[in-house]
Amino acid sequence: MLIGLLLTLQIIVSVTLVGVVLLQRSEGGGFVGGGSSAGMMSVRGAGDLLTRTTWILGASFFIISLLLTILAGREKGASSIVDRMKIDSLDPALLQQQKAKPPAGTAQPGGPGSAPTPLQAPTPTINNPFLGQPQPVQPASPPQK
């Protein structure tokens, strides 16, 4: 019940926060008009009010988010993934059995008994349009001491 109430409050705060941010004056103008030059509806007064409202709504958004995270973690914290798995139907003796090995000489390539074959890199070539055919690269000789 508390999580539902906090979620509703979170939605209201977030929609209000988006509206207040959109009402703020940007460098290119904004939705807020000049209004009268006196009182809270002046450009400076409206900016201060919207800035203060944005800070309050932003802080409440983060606080409600933290509360929702803590409450959701405590609600689900009692059960673990191991408790949710159906391991009662598994037979431990069946898991401990070793698999039968195939007869000698019938091992498949890449199977557990065979060694992997090393990969061979292709010979590097230089494709120079002035030489015609691609030329193989000569290995560099080690430096003389």
XYZ file of N, CA, C and O in Angstrom:
580
model
N 0.825 -1.186 0.000
C 0.000 0.000 0.000
C 0.880 1.264 0.000
O 0.610 2.194 -0.726
N 1.951 1.229 0.812
C 2.840 2.379 0.889
C 3.588 2.590 -0.433
O 3.781 3.725 -0.861
N 3.955 1.484 -1.075
C 4.662 1.607 -2.358
C 3.737 2.207 -3.418
O 4.157 3.046 -4.218
N 2.488 1.809 -3.425
C 1.526 2.380 -4.370
C 1.327 3.867 -4.150
O 1.242 4.652 -5.108
N 1.258 4.285 -2.891
C 1.115 5.701 -2.571
C 2.357 6.488 -3.002
O 2.247 7.571 -3.598
N 3.543 5.924 -2.736
C 4.780 6.596 -3.133
C 4.925 6.657 -4.657
O 5.447 7.640 -5.193
N 4.484 5.613 -5.349
C 4.547 5.641 -6.815
C 3.636 6.723 -7.384
O 4.001 7.427 -8.333
N 2.454 6.861 -6.813
C 1.538 7.908 -7.265
C 2.143 9.287 -7.014
O 2.108 10.157 -7.890
N 2.705 9.480 -5.831
C 3.351 10.745 -5.507
C 4.552 11.008 -6.422
O 4.780 12.140 -6.859
N 5.291 9.952 -6.759
C 6.457 10.080 -7.659
C 6.019 10.536 -9.047
O 6.667 11.384 -9.658
N 4.919 10.004 -9.538
C 4.421 10.396 -10.865
C 3.973 11.852 -10.847
O 4.284 12.629 -11.770
N 3.270 12.252 -9.802
C 2.808 13.641 -9.706
C 3.995 14.601 -9.636
O 4.026 15.631 -10.324
N 4.996 14.268 -8.804
C 6.172 15.126 -8.667
C 6.933 15.209 -9.986
O 7.379 16.284 -10.391
N 7.082 14.084 -10.690
C 7.863 14.104 -11.934
C 7.155 14.906 -13.025
O 7.800 15.663 -13.754
N 5.831 14.783 -13.143
C 5.110 15.559 -14.153
C 5.171 17.046 -13.815
O 5.383 17.895 -14.700
N 5.034 17.376 -12.538
C 5.128 18.769 -12.119
C 6.531 19.324 -12.355
O 6.696 20.468 -12.795
N 7.539 18.506 -12.085
C 8.922 18.928 -12.306
C 9.189 19.217 -13.782
O 9.825 20.217 -14.129
N 8.670 18.381 -14.660
C 8.834 18.618 -16.097
C 8.152 19.922 -16.490
O 8.706 20.736 -17.244
N 6.949 20.164 -15.974
C 6.240 21.402 -16.284
C 6.981 22.632 -15.800
O 7.080 23.637 -16.516
N 7.526 22.581 -14.589
C 8.244 23.730 -14.035
C 9.526 23.989 -14.817
O 9.883 25.144 -15.086
N 10.214 22.945 -15.215
C 11.445 23.126 -16.001
C 11.116 23.730 -17.362
O 11.844 24.595 -17.868
N 10.014 23.313 -17.960
C 9.636 23.883 -19.256
C 9.203 25.347 -19.139
O 9.319 26.108 -20.099
N 8.708 25.755 -17.990
C 8.286 27.134 -17.804
C 9.449 28.088 -17.564
O 9.296 29.299 -17.687
N 10.602 27.570 -17.217
C 11.723 28.436 -16.893
C 12.242 29.149 -18.126
O 12.174 28.634 -19.242
N 12.785 30.296 -17.892
C 13.305 31.110 -18.985
C 14.653 30.558 -19.423
O 15.546 30.333 -18.614
N 14.794 30.364 -20.716
C 16.075 29.921 -21.263
C 16.766 31.121 -21.895
O 16.252 32.235 -21.878
N 17.913 30.910 -22.477
C 18.647 32.014 -23.097
C 17.908 32.557 -24.308
O 18.017 33.727 -24.637
N 17.152 31.710 -24.981
C 16.453 32.148 -26.183
C 15.044 32.634 -25.897
O 14.253 32.774 -26.802
N 14.681 32.835 -24.674
C 13.325 33.253 -24.341
C 12.705 32.243 -23.417
O 13.317 31.819 -22.457
N 11.522 31.790 -23.716
C 10.855 30.797 -22.888
C 9.365 31.028 -22.913
O 8.845 31.896 -23.607
N 8.652 30.261 -22.132
C 7.207 30.382 -22.076
C 6.765 31.466 -21.101
O 5.654 31.941 -21.162
N 7.637 31.837 -20.165
C 7.268 32.816 -19.159
C 7.357 34.205 -19.783
O 8.400 34.617 -20.268
N 6.260 34.928 -19.739
C 6.254 36.284 -20.261
C 6.758 37.240 -19.207
O 6.986 36.888 -18.056
N 6.895 38.481 -19.591
C 7.377 39.494 -18.661
C 6.395 39.747 -17.534
O 6.759 39.916 -16.396
N 5.095 39.745 -17.845
C 4.114 40.026 -16.809
C 4.230 41.458 -16.338
O 4.786 42.326 -17.005
N 3.736 41.719 -15.156
C 3.876 43.074 -14.611
C 5.276 43.235 -14.043
O 5.935 42.272 -13.691
N 5.720 44.459 -13.914
C 7.078 44.689 -13.448
C 7.186 44.656 -11.928
O 8.261 44.800 -11.395
N 6.082 44.474 -11.222
C 6.110 44.479 -9.761
C 5.667 43.119 -9.228
O 4.922 42.392 -9.870
N 6.159 42.781 -8.030
C 5.683 41.578 -7.345
C 6.363 40.320 -7.837
O 7.448 40.339 -8.412
N 5.702 39.180 -7.608
C 6.273 37.874 -7.936
C 6.249 37.577 -9.423
O 6.912 36.673 -9.882
N 5.462 38.264 -10.183
C 5.364 37.946 -11.596
C 6.334 38.751 -12.448
O 6.227 38.764 -13.650
N 7.264 39.423 -11.843
C 8.296 40.065 -12.643
C 9.231 38.986 -13.167
O 9.198 37.841 -12.725
N 10.055 39.346 -14.104
C 10.955 38.358 -14.695
C 11.894 37.797 -13.632
O 12.121 36.598 -13.546
N 12.403 38.661 -12.781
C 13.311 38.200 -11.746
C 12.571 37.393 -10.683
O 13.049 36.367 -10.221
N 11.398 37.861 -10.275
C 10.618 37.155 -9.261
C 10.132 35.801 -9.755
O 10.135 34.818 -9.015
N 9.698 35.724 -11.015
C 9.248 34.448 -11.569
C 10.417 33.486 -11.682
O 10.265 32.285 -11.446
N 11.603 34.008 -12.028
C 12.778 33.144 -12.118
C 13.166 32.577 -10.770
O 13.499 31.403 -10.646
N 13.110 33.418 -9.734
C 13.439 32.930 -8.396
C 12.428 31.898 -7.919
O 12.791 30.894 -7.316
N 11.138 32.160 -8.162
C 10.091 31.224 -7.749
C 10.241 29.896 -8.481
O 10.162 28.824 -7.863
N 10.476 29.938 -9.788
C 10.619 28.703 -10.557
C 11.890 27.959 -10.178
O 11.909 26.729 -10.134
N 12.958 28.688 -9.895
C 14.202 28.041 -9.483
C 14.029 27.347 -8.145
O 14.437 26.190 -7.969
N 13.402 28.045 -7.205
C 13.162 27.453 -5.884
C 12.231 26.232 -5.994
O 12.457 25.203 -5.354
N 11.195 26.349 -6.819
C 10.262 25.231 -7.012
C 10.962 24.044 -7.664
O 10.718 22.893 -7.299
N 11.852 24.311 -8.604
C 12.595 23.235 -9.258
C 13.477 22.502 -8.253
O 13.547 21.273 -8.256
N 14.155 23.258 -7.389
C 14.999 22.619 -6.372
C 14.174 21.757 -5.419
O 14.572 20.641 -5.072
N 13.045 22.257 -4.992
C 12.194 21.506 -4.057
C 11.655 20.243 -4.725
O 11.697 19.150 -4.146
N 11.158 20.384 -5.950
C 10.623 19.212 -6.661
C 11.729 18.207 -6.989
O 11.516 16.996 -6.909
N 12.898 18.691 -7.347
C 14.015 17.782 -7.642
C 14.457 17.014 -6.411
O 14.699 15.804 -6.468
N 14.556 17.704 -5.282
C 14.950 17.032 -4.039
C 13.905 16.010 -3.621
O 14.237 14.885 -3.216
N 12.618 16.375 -3.741
C 11.573 15.407 -3.376
C 11.563 14.220 -4.334
O 11.296 13.085 -3.931
N 11.873 14.456 -5.615
C 11.949 13.349 -6.581
C 13.016 12.347 -6.168
O 12.785 11.136 -6.172
N 14.202 12.829 -5.793
C 15.278 11.925 -5.394
C 14.979 11.231 -4.070
O 15.284 10.044 -3.908
N 14.378 11.937 -3.135
C 14.045 11.312 -1.853
C 13.003 10.214 -2.039
O 13.131 9.119 -1.481
N 11.974 10.481 -2.836
C 10.955 9.458 -3.086
C 11.558 8.275 -3.836
O 11.226 7.116 -3.568
N 12.479 8.549 -4.770
C 13.141 7.455 -5.494
C 13.935 6.572 -4.546
O 13.898 5.337 -4.646
N 14.667 7.185 -3.611
C 15.417 6.396 -2.628
C 14.493 5.586 -1.728
O 14.762 4.411 -1.440
N 13.393 6.189 -1.281
C 12.438 5.459 -0.448
C 11.835 4.273 -1.197
O 11.677 3.185 -0.633
N 11.487 4.479 -2.456
C 10.930 3.377 -3.251
C 11.946 2.254 -3.423
O 11.600 1.069 -3.365
N 13.200 2.607 -3.630
C 14.245 1.596 -3.785
C 14.425 0.798 -2.505
O 14.527 -0.436 -2.524
N 14.456 1.490 -1.373
C 14.634 0.803 -0.086
C 13.444 -0.097 0.219
O 13.614 -1.253 0.626
N 12.233 0.411 0.008
C 11.046 -0.389 0.304
C 10.921 -1.596 -0.629
O 10.543 -2.683 -0.193
N 11.239 -1.423 -1.893
C 11.164 -2.548 -2.829
C 12.231 -3.588 -2.511
O 12.002 -4.786 -2.653
N 13.404 -3.144 -2.054
C 14.464 -4.087 -1.697
C 14.115 -4.890 -0.463
O 14.409 -6.085 -0.380
N 13.475 -4.270 0.518
C 13.090 -5.005 1.724
C 11.956 -5.972 1.457
O 11.872 -7.013 2.080
N 11.078 -5.610 0.538
C 9.946 -6.490 0.235
C 10.403 -7.771 -0.448
O 9.938 -8.845 -0.157
N 11.341 -7.669 -1.354
C 11.822 -8.839 -2.102
C 13.043 -9.479 -1.455
O 13.498 -10.502 -1.894
N 13.590 -8.878 -0.411
C 14.844 -9.335 0.167
C 14.757 -10.676 0.875
O 15.757 -11.335 1.095
N 13.572 -11.139 1.251
C 13.458 -12.373 2.016
C 13.705 -13.610 1.158
O 14.134 -14.638 1.661
N 13.436 -13.534 -0.110
C 13.615 -14.716 -0.955
C 14.819 -14.525 -1.862
O 15.092 -13.433 -2.334
N 15.532 -15.600 -2.083
C 16.677 -15.549 -2.981
C 16.355 -16.339 -4.238
O 15.347 -17.046 -4.315
N 17.217 -16.265 -5.191
C 17.004 -16.983 -6.444
C 17.058 -18.486 -6.228
O 16.380 -19.243 -6.902
N 17.850 -18.935 -5.261
C 17.941 -20.369 -4.971
C 16.618 -20.875 -4.404
O 16.191 -21.989 -4.692
N 15.946 -20.043 -3.605
C 14.652 -20.441 -3.068
C 13.597 -20.545 -4.155
O 12.665 -21.344 -4.046
N 13.714 -19.768 -5.200
C 12.727 -19.788 -6.283
C 12.962 -20.917 -7.269
O 12.055 -21.271 -8.027
N 14.157 -21.474 -7.324
C 14.443 -22.566 -8.263
C 13.822 -23.859 -7.758
O 13.711 -24.081 -6.556
N 13.432 -24.694 -8.681
C 12.838 -25.976 -8.318
C 13.929 -27.037 -8.351
O 14.069 -27.783 -9.309
N 14.696 -27.110 -7.265
C 15.795 -28.066 -7.225
C 15.420 -29.329 -6.460
O 16.225 -30.232 -6.341
N 14.197 -29.398 -5.929
C 13.782 -30.591 -5.196
C 13.653 -31.799 -6.114
O 13.823 -32.937 -5.683
N 13.365 -31.574 -7.394
C 13.171 -32.690 -8.317
C 14.488 -33.244 -8.862
O 14.482 -34.254 -9.554
N 15.629 -32.613 -8.558
C 16.915 -33.106 -9.039
C 17.443 -34.205 -8.122
O 17.330 -34.131 -6.905
N 18.034 -35.225 -8.725
C 18.608 -36.332 -7.968
C 20.112 -36.093 -7.827
O 20.838 -36.082 -8.824
N 20.638 -35.902 -6.588
C 22.070 -35.639 -6.424
C 22.952 -36.793 -6.894
O 24.055 -36.578 -7.374
N 22.462 -38.022 -6.782
C 23.256 -39.165 -7.230
C 23.437 -39.130 -8.748
O 24.484 -39.514 -9.272
N 22.425 -38.660 -9.452
C 22.510 -38.566 -10.912
C 23.507 -37.475 -11.323
O 24.195 -37.609 -12.331
N 23.609 -36.433 -10.536
C 24.554 -35.365 -10.844
C 26.000 -35.789 -10.616
O 26.913 -35.275 -11.256
N 26.242 -36.735 -9.698
C 27.591 -37.166 -9.356
C 28.139 -38.216 -10.320
O 29.318 -38.518 -10.280
N 27.291 -38.807 -11.166
C 27.747 -39.853 -12.074
C 28.690 -39.273 -13.125
O 28.506 -38.166 -13.619
N 29.710 -40.087 -13.475
C 30.615 -39.690 -14.542
C 30.075 -40.222 -15.857
O 29.511 -41.309 -15.925
N 30.277 -39.480 -16.895
C 29.795 -39.879 -18.208
C 30.708 -40.957 -18.781
O 31.909 -40.964 -18.558
N 30.097 -41.861 -19.550
C 30.860 -42.943 -20.165
C 31.766 -42.378 -21.254
O 31.360 -41.526 -22.035
N 33.007 -42.877 -21.302
C 33.958 -42.422 -22.309
C 33.772 -43.259 -23.573
O 33.529 -44.461 -23.506
N 33.924 -42.653 -24.759
C 33.831 -43.429 -25.997
C 35.055 -44.337 -26.132
O 36.109 -44.063 -25.563
N 34.923 -45.424 -26.888
C 36.068 -46.319 -27.085
C 37.233 -45.591 -27.750
O 37.055 -44.588 -28.426
N 38.444 -46.128 -27.546
C 39.648 -45.508 -28.094
C 39.577 -45.478 -29.615
O 39.155 -46.426 -30.256
N 40.028 -44.407 -30.206
C 40.059 -44.280 -31.660
C 38.786 -43.702 -32.239
O 38.714 -43.468 -33.430
N 37.766 -43.485 -31.436
C 36.514 -42.944 -31.975
C 36.250 -41.514 -31.501
O 35.151 -41.031 -31.621
N 37.274 -40.866 -30.952
C 37.094 -39.505 -30.451
C 36.832 -38.553 -31.613
O 37.449 -38.647 -32.672
N 35.917 -37.673 -31.427
C 35.572 -36.697 -32.449
C 36.565 -35.530 -32.384
O 37.043 -35.181 -31.316
N 36.875 -34.918 -33.532
C 37.754 -33.751 -33.494
C 37.089 -32.623 -32.702
O 35.911 -32.361 -32.868
N 37.872 -31.980 -31.879
C 37.336 -30.909 -31.059
C 36.654 -31.418 -29.810
O 36.096 -30.648 -29.057
N 36.673 -32.711 -29.573
C 36.053 -33.288 -28.390
C 36.931 -33.071 -27.177
O 37.978 -32.437 -27.232
N 36.513 -33.628 -26.024
C 37.280 -33.385 -24.806
C 38.653 -34.044 -24.794
O 39.539 -33.582 -24.109
N 38.866 -35.077 -25.583
C 40.149 -35.766 -25.564
C 41.150 -35.233 -26.562
O 42.329 -35.582 -26.523
N 40.750 -34.409 -27.498
C 41.674 -33.956 -28.534
C 42.185 -32.561 -28.222
O 41.503 -31.750 -27.614
N 43.407 -32.302 -28.674
C 44.012 -30.982 -28.489
C 43.549 -30.070 -29.615
O 43.351 -30.516 -30.746
N 43.386 -28.809 -29.350
C 42.965 -27.906 -30.416
C 44.086 -27.710 -31.427
O 45.255 -27.710 -31.088
N 43.688 -27.571 -32.675
C 44.677 -27.345 -33.728
C 45.018 -25.854 -33.763
O 44.137 -25.007 -33.673
N 46.306 -25.518 -33.885
C 46.680 -24.103 -33.907
C 46.236 -23.446 -35.209
O 46.185 -24.082 -36.263
N 45.927 -22.192 -35.131
C 45.524 -21.439 -36.310
C 46.754 -20.936 -37.034
O 47.756 -20.586 -36.423
N 46.690 -20.910 -38.358
C 47.785 -20.414 -39.181
C 47.369 -19.080 -39.775
O 46.348 -18.981 -40.439
N 48.140 -18.051 -39.514
C 47.845 -16.727 -40.053
C 48.228 -16.683 -41.523
O 49.202 -17.307 -41.945
N 47.476 -15.953 -42.337
C 47.840 -15.836 -43.753
C 49.116 -15.011 -43.912
O 49.455 -14.183 -43.080
N 49.823 -15.252 -45.009
C 51.050 -14.518 -45.296
C 50.687 -13.090 -45.672
O 49.854 -12.870 -46.551
N 51.279 -12.082 -45.004
C 50.943 -10.702 -45.340
C 51.503 -10.322 -46.709
O 52.571 -10.769 -47.115
N 50.751 -9.512 -47.416
C 51.190 -9.050 -48.740
C 51.027 -7.540 -48.811
O 50.231 -6.947 -48.104
N 51.802 -6.934 -49.703
C 51.709 -5.504 -49.950
C 51.051 -5.327 -51.305
O 51.528 -5.849 -52.314
N 49.948 -4.619 -51.333
C 49.260 -4.341 -52.590
C 49.699 -2.970 -53.086
O 49.193 -1.949 -52.659
N 50.691 -2.957 -53.954
C 51.194 -1.720 -54.517
C 50.789 -1.675 -55.979
O 51.171 -2.542 -56.764
N 50.033 -0.664 -56.410
C 49.586 -0.634 -57.801
C 50.723 -0.433 -58.794
O 50.595 -0.772 -59.959
N 51.870 0.073 -58.358
C 52.977 0.302 -59.270
C 53.797 -0.958 -59.510
O 54.518 -1.054 -60.488
N 53.716 -1.944 -58.584
C 54.489 -3.174 -58.747
C 53.711 -4.255 -59.481
O 54.274 -5.281 -59.836
N 52.436 -4.056 -59.691
C 51.642 -5.067 -60.391
C 51.042 -6.050 -59.414
O 50.075 -5.757 -58.735
N 51.612 -7.243 -59.327
C 51.093 -8.299 -58.461
C 51.436 -8.007 -57.004
O 52.448 -7.391 -56.703
N 50.584 -8.466 -56.074
C 50.912 -8.298 -54.650
C 52.213 -9.014 -54.306
O 52.466 -10.130 -54.742
N 53.054 -8.344 -53.536
C 54.351 -8.886 -53.154
C 54.293 -9.367 -51.707
O 53.753 -8.677 -50.846
N 54.872 -10.546 -51.415
C 54.910 -10.983 -50.019
C 55.869 -10.108 -49.221
O 56.864 -9.623 -49.728
N 55.545 -9.894 -47.973
C 56.360 -9.063 -47.093
C 57.544 -9.880 -46.604
O 57.388 -11.016 -46.148
N 58.735 -9.297 -46.701
C 59.933 -9.961 -46.202
C 60.037 -9.708 -44.701
O 59.882 -8.576 -44.253
N 60.305 -10.743 -43.914
C 60.438 -10.521 -42.471
C 61.664 -9.639 -42.180
O 62.689 -9.739 -42.836
N 61.505 -8.796 -41.203
C 62.589 -7.893 -40.816
C 63.661 -8.684 -40.084
O 63.360 -9.587 -39.298
N 64.909 -8.348 -40.374
C 66.002 -9.038 -39.686
C 66.213 -8.380 -38.329
O 66.009 -7.179 -38.174
N 66.637 -9.159 -37.336
C 66.864 -8.563 -36.020
C 68.016 -7.572 -36.081
O 68.939 -7.728 -36.883
N 67.976 -6.540 -35.250
C 69.044 -5.530 -35.292
C 70.377 -6.131 -34.835
O 70.416 -6.996 -33.962
N 71.453 -5.682 -35.459
C 72.802 -6.161 -35.145
C 73.332 -5.390 -33.931
O 73.165 -4.190 -33.826
N 74.011 -6.114 -33.036
C 74.595 -5.472 -31.862
C 76.043 -5.246 -32.045
O 76.779 -5.843 -32.678
